[in-house]
Amino acid sequence: MTLLSLRDLSVRLRGRSILTDVTLDVEAGEFIGLIGPNGAGKTTLMRAALGLLPHEGTSSLAVLPPAARGRAAAWMPQARDIAWPVTVETLVALGRTPHVSGWQGMGPQDRAHVDAALETMGLEHLRHRTATRLSGGEQAMALIARALAQQTPLLMADEPIAGLDPANQIATMQVFARLAGEGRAVIASLHDLGLAARHCTRLILLGEGGLAADGPPAEVLTPENLARIFHVSAHYATTPQGPVFQPLEVIR
Amino acid sequence: MKPLALCLSALATALFLASLSVGPAHIGALDGLSALILGGDGPEPLVMREIRLPRALLGVMIGASLGISGAALQGYLRNPLAEPGLIGVSGSAALGAVLAIHTGLAAVTTLALPVAALAGAGSGVLLILLLAGPRGGSITLILAGIAISALAAALTSLVLNLSPNPYAASEIVFWMMGSLADRSMTHVWLAAPLMLAGGVALLTLGRGLDALTLGEDAAEAMGLRLARLRLTLVLGTAAMVGAAVAVAGAIGFVGLVVPHLLRPLVGARPSRLLWASGLGGAAMVLAADIAVRLVLPERDLKLGVLTAIVGAPLFLHLIYKTRGGQT
């Protein structure tokens, strides 16, 4: 099942072309790593796909009415905004917003989804703590849990694992991979190509103002692509413990 | 949250009854209430129905308006320093009223002043909607509000500057201090529909304001219509605050301090803060209005002066506490 389809998506901001003619489909079961150097347009692509930015071309999500879009895709922005000192539980429960209508409060099913999201991210012990007083990494985990509680077929996250410790990074990647395994799809922008190579089913490489490569990790993380887009050389090996990727040197 | 709602409602009700029992005409509390409800002959029903009831009702309505709109603005801007005057409506309403006093219109009929103030508030809203545009961010709204407030303040100063005699100037200055004295049921009926409509509009924003805790981007992606929320917020606040200024003048600090005080008690959730601040604001204005009648009964202490004198140190204390929490 196709959860997102972009056709010739182009974005110009302040007269500058950021992305040109991006066409892609996201199928259920995919865990997509969105990679590319700083400024390649990873955030722009996801925001335009959600309809949060003016764009040309079509995105299947952007044409949905806002409430329906909130039930089709969850979005975790890079800025980790928590404006008020609410509890972690309250914060995660905000993810239920698109599913609760009118004046009615959260039902038992909504609470079950909140509990499940807290458990998935290992946050039960922080449930009643004030979210704004947690560490940056803990806040990031709580915001991922908030996106999970939204229970959408598609989850889009902007650098979700930046600033997490190694165990939490791997655990988060495994959570995303499991969601994909359950028939949902995840798009996450990532800078850690090693984790991307190990956990993602597909990588989308942005660069040079558009889609530079799209496919399984081994086909995208080629020496040519890395040299052309990232200006690095790297070691890529398939080992008994899975694929291992390590960037080595800057190529100028 | 139920106990908090009960406590605040009980407090506001008690203060409402107290407000009905305080005044220069020495009427016992029970006599007064029976005169209010049952009527009868003599001066008591007249005093209760024409003087004290409108004053107490306006206290509730204005306090609730300032509390709800303050909480809504703080929630939308995600800034605890926002207050209802921020969008420039209080300033432009005051300008309308000042013009009515200056031109002598206010002396012709009782309604001239509040109607002129409402017209001022209306032009302020139009100006802010034009300036901030349909899709602008919260920063544009703040800047437009500051510009309109500054313009209204400058024009108010100009009117004072040009006032023909010191009596006209002092009348304007005293009006601007804000008071609930000598208001009639006419004022209540003028303000009530606007405040009710504004209040209903703002109370529907609860879920959207909650979602904004996560930032505008995340909230919009969850299905929030940001442009519509902002329009509702500006119109609702303008109706409530414009009506409040029109009937009572500028009463500061209530919309700033009340949401601040109550935020920890509602778990910092903007939706719950809306109604809590409505009840809390009503209680605060009623208490302040009782105080101005008890502290200096013969000197006509202005309500706005008292709320500022009490509100500013309270606010300083809150800042002090916040500073302690951060280190």
Short mmCIF file of C-alpha atoms in Angstrom, two decimals, chain A residues 92-93 95-96 99 110 113-114 117 144-152:
data_model
loop_
_atom_site.label_atom_id
_atom_site.label_comp_id
_atom_site.label_asym_id
_atom_site.label_seq_id
_atom_site.Cartn_x
_atom_site.Cartn_y
_atom_site.Cartn_z
CA VAL A 92 2.67 12.13 24.85
CA ALA A 93 -1.13 12.34 25.04
CA GLY A 95 -0.29 12.90 19.98
CA ARG A 96 -3.92 11.80 20.26
CA HIS A 99 -8.15 11.33 16.91
CA ASP A 110 -6.54 6.71 23.48
CA HIS A 113 -2.11 4.12 22.85
CA VAL A 114 -0.41 6.64 25.17
CA ALA A 117 3.96 4.70 23.30
CA ILE A 144 9.23 10.44 19.68
CA ALA A 145 6.71 8.75 22.01
CA ARG A 146 4.30 11.62 21.27
CA ALA A 147 4.63 10.93 17.53
CA LEU A 148 4.15 7.20 18.14
CA ALA A 149 0.98 7.86 20.15
CA GLN A 150 -0.48 9.51 17.07
CA GLN A 151 -0.74 5.93 15.64
CA THR A 152 -0.49 6.95 12.01
#
